[in-house]
Amino acid sequence: MYDIDLIREDFPVLKDVIYFDNGATTQTPIQAVRVMEDYFFKYAANHGRGAHRLARYTTEHYENARETVAGFLNAPVENTIFTRNTTESINIVAQGLSWEKGDHVITTLVEHHSNLLPWMRLREQGVEMTIVEPDETGTVDPAKIEEAITDKTKLIAVTHVSNVFGSVMDVKSICKLAKEREILSVIDGAQSAGHMPVDFEKIGCDFFAAPGHKALLGPQGTGILCMKDPYLVKPLNIGGGAVTSVTASGYELDNAPSRFEAGTPNIPGVIGLGRAVEYVQELGVENIEAHEKNLAKKAAKGLASIEGIDVYGPEDRAPVVPFNLNGMHPHDVALILDETRRICVRSGYHCAMPGILHMGLEGTVRASFGPYNTSEEVDVFIETMEEVTRLV
Ligand SMILES: Cc1ncc(COP(=O)(O)O)c(C=O)c1O
C-alpha cells in the first residue's frame, strides 16, 4: 500500500517546506542516509583495493549497489557504471566515441543543456548536427527524427522526459529506427528513472544516462551510465583501478565497469544510492508513477483554471508542471511562493534555453513532484498562486 504519511516520515525536511523542485534534485530517505552513516562509522575504506576486511566490506557494498541499480533499470551489471551525474554520463559517451569529420548527430530542441552541449562541442571536430523541433507541447515526433537521418548519421541523442514540459518521448520507437539503421542511440533518463518504469533492454538504446540524485532518491554526486557495448567508448579518465597491468611501456585497461571508474569513486554516495533504489522498489515504481501523475494533473488543472496563468506541456505528462503568471517574472513568482508559504519551485530556463526560447518564452516557473508530495500540498500551492495573481 502507498502510505503517504509513512513515506513522509522518511524525509524529515518535508515538515518545514513544500518541496516541488524534484526535477532539480530530490530528498533522500533516512534509510539511504543511514547506510551512508554506517559506511563512515563502521567500515569506510577504498573500493576494489586491498585485502583487509574493511576494503572487502566496502567493495561488497559498492558492488551490491551496482547490482541493485542495474537490476532496477534492467541493464547488464558489468555495463552499468557510476558517474557523478547525468551530465558526466553523457559526456563520457560524447567524448569517448571516435568521431570523423562529417559524422552526423541528431538531437532535439527540448534537450537539457547536458544533452546538447556535449554534442555541440563535437562540431569542433567537424561533426554535423541536426536539432529536431518539438511540437507545441514539447513532444518530439519520432517521424521528425526519422526525416533528419542521413547516411552520415552516427548517433541520435534524445531525452526520455523533458525537464521543461514534462513531455514523454517515444524513446522505444526512436531507438528502434536508430537500430534498424545501425545508428547509436543515447537516452537522457534524468527525468524518467524512478518516476516511471525504465527498462534499458526494452527501450533498446545503446546508452542510457541517469542521475542518482533525482527520482532514484540517492545523494547528490551520483549518476549512472548503462551501455550496450562499453567497448565502443574510450574511458574519459584512466588511472588507478582502471587497469589490469602497467609497465613502463604501457598499460592494459581492465574490463567494464572498472575501466570507467578510475580513481576513488563516490563510495558513500553509491552505497546510499543502492539503498535509495531499494526504497523506490519498496514503494513500487508503478505506484510512484500513478501518485505523481495524479499530483501533476491536479496541479496543471488547478493552475490552468486561474486567470492570468498559462500552463505548458501535454495533458498526459510526467510530474513536471511549467507555467507563467502574466505580468510577473518567473523568479519573482518563485520567490513569493517561498517567502509566503515555503513552497520550493524552480524558475528560469531550467538549463534548457533553446527549448524555452523556441516556445517564445523567457523562462517558466516549474513545479515538479516526488513520491512524498501530497494532494494537500498541491491545494496549498494552488491557493497561494491564486493569492499571488492578485499582486499583479
Ligand atoms: C533532462 C535532464 N537532463 C540532464 C540533466 C542534468 O542532470 P545532472 O544534474 O544529473 O547532471 C537534467 C537535470 O535537471 C535534466 O533534467
XYZ file of C-alpha atoms and ligand atoms in Angstrom:
408
model
C 0.000 0.000 0.000
C 1.165 3.522 -0.796
C 1.012 5.130 2.646
C 1.974 8.743 2.076
C 2.084 9.613 5.806
C 4.526 6.805 6.472
C 6.594 7.733 3.425
C 6.858 11.344 4.601
C 8.343 10.262 7.922
C 11.385 9.122 5.961
C 12.043 12.688 4.719
C 12.233 14.979 7.757
C 12.689 18.209 5.783
C 9.148 17.882 4.445
C 7.858 19.105 7.814
C 9.381 22.501 7.027
C 8.727 23.067 3.349
C 6.599 22.121 0.400
C 9.237 20.723 -1.855
C 8.209 20.928 -5.503
C 11.680 21.110 -7.029
C 12.132 17.395 -7.554
C 13.086 17.897 -11.190
C 16.303 19.527 -9.983
C 17.129 17.079 -7.216
C 15.162 15.105 -4.651
C 15.244 14.483 -0.949
C 16.976 11.314 0.221
C 15.200 8.913 2.601
C 16.536 8.282 6.087
C 17.169 4.652 5.161
C 19.683 5.683 2.497
C 21.313 8.234 4.792
C 21.680 5.557 7.477
C 23.609 3.215 5.211
C 25.950 6.077 4.346
C 26.383 6.702 8.051
C 27.176 3.007 8.511
C 29.799 3.268 5.804
C 31.522 6.161 7.557
C 31.258 4.809 11.086
C 31.589 1.082 10.561
C 33.684 0.160 7.554
C 34.954 3.091 5.453
C 37.782 2.026 3.147
C 38.637 2.181 -0.517
C 36.834 0.172 -3.147
C 38.412 -2.720 -5.010
C 41.813 -2.257 -3.488
C 43.216 -4.062 -0.513
C 42.677 -7.428 1.068
C 41.718 -6.228 4.527
C 38.227 -6.606 5.907
C 37.135 -3.006 5.585
C 38.179 -2.878 1.940
C 36.288 -6.107 1.382
C 33.098 -4.802 3.057
C 33.323 -1.563 1.112
C 33.771 -3.352 -2.198
C 30.913 -5.706 -1.430
C 28.515 -2.881 -0.576
C 29.563 -0.830 -3.584
C 29.133 -3.760 -5.966
C 25.808 -4.685 -4.366
C 24.646 -1.155 -5.162
C 25.652 -1.694 -8.784
C 23.609 -4.889 -8.909
C 20.599 -3.146 -7.399
C 20.753 -0.189 -9.775
C 21.434 -2.298 -12.881
C 18.664 -4.698 -11.884
C 16.234 -1.836 -11.376
C 16.962 -0.455 -14.845
C 17.234 -3.944 -16.374
C 20.714 -3.240 -17.701
C 23.722 -5.592 -17.694
C 25.565 -5.184 -14.371
C 29.033 -5.129 -15.901
C 27.949 -2.444 -18.383
C 26.486 -0.169 -15.718
C 28.904 2.416 -14.404
C 28.688 5.002 -11.689
C 29.381 8.620 -12.530
C 28.942 11.973 -10.797
C 25.696 12.893 -12.542
C 23.764 12.603 -15.806
C 25.920 15.301 -17.374
C 29.071 13.300 -16.800
C 27.408 10.145 -18.131
C 26.536 11.879 -21.405
C 29.969 13.483 -21.704
C 31.598 10.074 -21.273
C 29.733 8.881 -24.365
C 30.245 12.044 -26.434
C 33.943 12.239 -25.716
C 34.599 8.521 -25.621
C 33.245 7.544 -29.038
C 35.510 8.056 -32.017
C 34.339 10.701 -34.461
C 35.217 11.548 -38.012
C 34.700 14.788 -39.851
C 31.259 14.694 -41.471
C 29.689 12.345 -38.905
C 26.171 13.459 -38.141
C 24.372 13.660 -34.798
C 20.659 14.220 -34.268
C 19.283 15.695 -31.111
C 16.271 17.833 -30.233
C 15.401 21.336 -29.202
C 13.887 20.220 -25.887
C 17.134 18.834 -24.539
C 18.616 19.931 -21.265
C 21.964 21.609 -21.936
C 23.583 18.433 -20.633
C 22.282 16.500 -23.616
C 23.013 19.286 -26.061
C 26.384 20.861 -25.314
C 28.374 17.584 -25.317
C 27.132 17.014 -28.900
C 27.506 20.668 -29.918
C 31.135 20.554 -28.857
C 31.735 17.819 -31.430
C 31.249 20.469 -34.107
C 34.847 21.440 -33.291
C 35.822 18.028 -34.719
C 33.788 18.559 -37.870
C 30.741 16.640 -36.662
C 27.470 17.959 -38.054
C 24.326 18.285 -36.067
C 20.597 18.433 -36.669
C 18.400 19.708 -33.866
C 14.837 18.492 -34.333
C 11.994 20.726 -33.185
C 9.269 19.549 -30.813
C 5.554 20.274 -31.201
C 3.804 22.948 -29.127
C 3.596 20.605 -26.109
C 7.341 19.960 -26.113
C 6.975 16.477 -27.581
C 9.214 15.214 -30.367
C 7.620 13.116 -33.068
C 9.831 10.111 -33.969
C 8.888 10.723 -37.629
C 10.700 14.065 -37.441
C 13.792 12.291 -36.173
C 13.477 9.799 -38.995
C 13.305 12.643 -41.527
C 16.533 14.086 -40.149
C 18.520 10.861 -40.625
C 21.173 10.936 -43.350
C 23.622 8.271 -44.437
C 26.164 10.039 -42.210
C 24.075 9.859 -39.045
C 26.109 8.154 -36.344
C 24.102 8.913 -33.248
C 20.711 10.090 -32.006
C 20.518 11.647 -28.539
C 17.087 12.291 -27.051
C 15.692 12.946 -23.630
C 13.202 10.438 -22.257
C 11.199 13.143 -20.483
C 11.547 16.884 -20.964
C 12.558 18.659 -17.769
C 10.866 21.770 -19.151
C 7.490 20.451 -20.317
C 7.063 17.056 -18.705
C 6.505 15.608 -22.166
C 7.404 11.939 -22.561
C 9.186 10.951 -25.758
C 8.515 7.726 -27.590
C 12.071 6.560 -26.997
C 11.336 2.974 -27.960
C 10.337 3.982 -31.489
C 13.253 6.376 -31.768
C 15.742 3.705 -30.679
C 14.154 1.169 -32.996
C 14.569 3.353 -36.025
C 18.156 4.077 -34.974
C 18.938 0.412 -34.523
C 17.469 -0.555 -37.905
C 19.970 1.816 -39.499
C 22.917 0.891 -37.245
C 22.832 4.338 -35.643
C 23.763 4.651 -31.970
C 21.163 5.975 -29.560
C 21.590 7.840 -26.293
C 18.681 8.362 -23.949
C 18.818 11.012 -21.261
C 16.883 9.455 -18.416
C 17.324 12.328 -15.965
C 13.583 12.857 -15.635
C 12.391 9.300 -16.122
C 14.405 6.855 -13.995
C 12.496 6.446 -10.745
C 9.416 8.330 -11.957
C 8.261 5.557 -14.275
C 9.312 2.004 -15.091
C 12.508 2.117 -17.136
C 13.794 -0.966 -18.902
C 17.123 -0.470 -20.651
C 16.722 -3.629 -22.726
C 13.178 -2.830 -23.788
C 13.946 0.764 -24.693
C 16.633 -0.687 -26.952
C 19.088 2.186 -26.639
C 22.862 1.940 -26.748
C 23.389 4.305 -23.829
C 21.087 5.327 -21.001
C 22.234 8.155 -18.726
C 20.556 8.786 -15.386
C 21.098 10.736 -12.193
C 21.248 9.040 -8.827
C 20.119 12.239 -7.149
C 16.724 12.808 -8.758
C 13.865 10.292 -8.765
C 16.107 7.447 -7.639
C 16.300 9.437 -4.363
C 20.056 8.959 -3.960
C 22.500 11.578 -2.772
C 23.908 14.365 -4.930
C 27.115 13.492 -6.745
C 25.817 10.183 -8.082
C 24.986 9.310 -11.666
C 24.649 6.219 -13.829
C 25.507 5.213 -17.348
C 24.206 1.949 -18.811
C 25.865 0.822 -22.020
C 25.037 -1.858 -24.512
C 28.617 -2.135 -25.729
C 31.020 -0.325 -23.402
C 33.966 -1.180 -25.607
C 32.843 1.407 -28.166
C 33.716 4.095 -25.639
C 37.184 5.201 -24.616
C 37.134 5.988 -20.884
C 37.285 9.673 -20.059
C 39.632 9.203 -17.106
C 42.195 6.482 -16.661
C 44.407 5.719 -13.697
C 44.261 3.634 -10.553
C 41.576 0.971 -10.527
C 41.013 1.032 -14.291
C 43.842 -1.264 -15.382
C 44.950 -4.864 -15.083
C 48.641 -4.235 -15.710
C 51.005 -1.344 -16.159
C 54.638 -1.445 -17.230
C 56.993 1.300 -18.313
C 55.968 0.636 -21.901
C 52.220 0.775 -21.470
C 49.081 -0.422 -19.738
C 46.157 -2.709 -20.205
C 42.726 -1.435 -19.338
C 40.519 -3.620 -17.197
C 37.123 -4.745 -18.457
C 33.969 -2.710 -17.878
C 32.854 -1.426 -15.461
C 36.284 -0.921 -13.784
C 37.885 0.726 -16.816
C 35.390 3.586 -16.488
C 35.779 4.151 -12.762
C 39.398 5.239 -12.348
C 40.334 6.781 -9.020
C 38.390 6.635 -5.783
C 34.698 6.869 -6.618
C 31.925 8.406 -4.552
C 31.736 5.291 -2.379
C 29.308 6.520 0.290
C 27.142 8.135 -2.379
C 26.923 4.957 -4.428
C 26.145 2.850 -1.357
C 23.445 5.360 -0.394
C 22.101 5.274 -3.935
C 21.836 1.495 -3.792
C 19.680 1.734 -0.672
C 17.644 4.577 -2.160
C 16.863 2.464 -5.215
C 15.754 -0.353 -2.916
C 13.489 2.186 -1.246
C 11.991 3.128 -4.623
C 11.476 -0.586 -5.293
C 9.761 -0.979 -1.921
C 7.327 1.817 -2.798
C 6.897 0.354 -6.284
C 7.787 2.493 -9.268
C 4.328 1.948 -10.801
C 2.751 3.285 -7.587
C 5.095 6.263 -7.625
C 4.241 6.953 -11.246
C 0.490 6.842 -10.586
C 0.785 9.016 -7.466
C 2.971 11.666 -9.095
C 0.876 11.750 -12.262
C -2.211 12.486 -10.188
C -0.434 15.351 -8.439
C 0.786 16.788 -11.733
C -2.654 16.503 -13.292
C -4.290 18.190 -10.351
C -1.689 20.968 -10.254
C -1.908 21.613 -14.005
C -5.699 21.710 -13.876
C -5.749 23.974 -10.828
C -3.234 26.395 -12.287
C -4.946 26.496 -15.683
C -8.213 27.460 -14.000
C -6.640 30.639 -12.579
C -6.998 33.693 -14.789
C -3.654 35.063 -15.922
C -1.810 31.754 -15.673
C -0.594 29.813 -18.702
C 0.339 26.175 -18.240
C 2.594 24.457 -20.774
C 3.222 20.883 -21.801
C 0.983 17.961 -22.712
C -2.057 16.906 -20.728
C -0.685 13.430 -20.159
C 2.544 14.395 -18.520
C 5.394 13.257 -16.332
C 5.355 15.051 -12.940
C 6.615 18.381 -14.285
C 4.249 21.350 -14.484
C 5.620 24.543 -16.046
C 3.640 27.758 -16.024
C 3.792 31.541 -16.129
C 1.791 34.250 -14.471
C 1.213 37.091 -16.934
C 2.866 40.264 -15.729
C 5.247 38.683 -13.236
C 8.746 37.306 -13.818
C 9.123 33.574 -13.031
C 11.850 34.320 -10.456
C 9.513 36.694 -8.612
C 6.752 34.094 -8.555
C 9.185 31.519 -7.168
C 10.440 33.921 -4.520
C 6.940 34.829 -3.387
C 5.935 31.163 -3.187
C 8.900 30.520 -0.934
C 8.587 33.650 1.174
C 4.859 33.276 1.801
C 4.308 29.518 2.105
C 7.758 27.916 1.951
C 6.927 26.386 -1.398
C 10.103 25.473 -3.277
C 9.797 25.576 -7.068
C 12.298 26.236 -9.817
C 12.170 29.230 -12.152
C 14.063 30.374 -15.223
C 15.349 28.499 -18.256
C 15.847 25.180 -16.444
C 19.151 24.643 -18.288
C 17.160 24.176 -21.473
C 17.338 27.598 -23.034
C 16.778 26.641 -26.701
C 13.539 24.813 -25.894
C 12.157 27.675 -23.828
C 13.110 30.287 -26.431
C 11.580 28.132 -29.155
C 8.262 28.355 -27.330
C 8.594 32.145 -27.317
C 9.103 32.235 -23.550
C 11.660 33.905 -21.340
C 11.509 31.279 -18.658
C 8.867 29.483 -16.652
C 8.042 28.549 -13.094
C 8.276 24.790 -12.691
C 6.595 22.664 -10.077
C 7.919 19.107 -10.171
C 6.714 16.354 -7.924
C 8.190 13.482 -5.971
C 6.831 10.344 -4.321
C 6.432 12.114 -0.966
C 4.351 15.075 -2.141
C 0.681 15.207 -1.227
C -2.569 16.317 -2.725
C -2.968 18.762 0.211
C 0.341 20.374 -0.701
C -0.974 20.898 -4.214
C -4.079 22.557 -2.714
C -1.896 24.976 -0.748
C 0.141 25.674 -3.862
C -2.941 26.467 -5.964
C -4.447 28.648 -3.223
C -1.172 30.526 -2.929
C -0.962 31.037 -6.674
C -4.475 32.490 -6.598
C -3.243 34.989 -3.991
C -0.083 35.766 -5.984
C -2.230 36.525 -9.027
C -3.864 39.355 -7.089
C -0.449 41.021 -6.654
C -0.061 41.666 -10.379
C 16.556 16.171 -18.778
C 17.803 16.435 -17.985
N 18.984 16.043 -18.461
C 20.116 16.229 -17.786
C 20.121 16.847 -16.565
C 21.396 17.034 -15.837
O 21.411 16.170 -14.748
P 22.590 16.128 -13.701
O 22.399 17.281 -12.798
O 22.408 14.807 -13.026
O 23.851 16.201 -14.459
C 18.918 17.280 -16.010
C 18.879 17.989 -14.722
O 17.954 18.647 -14.376
C 17.722 17.065 -16.740
O 16.541 17.450 -16.255
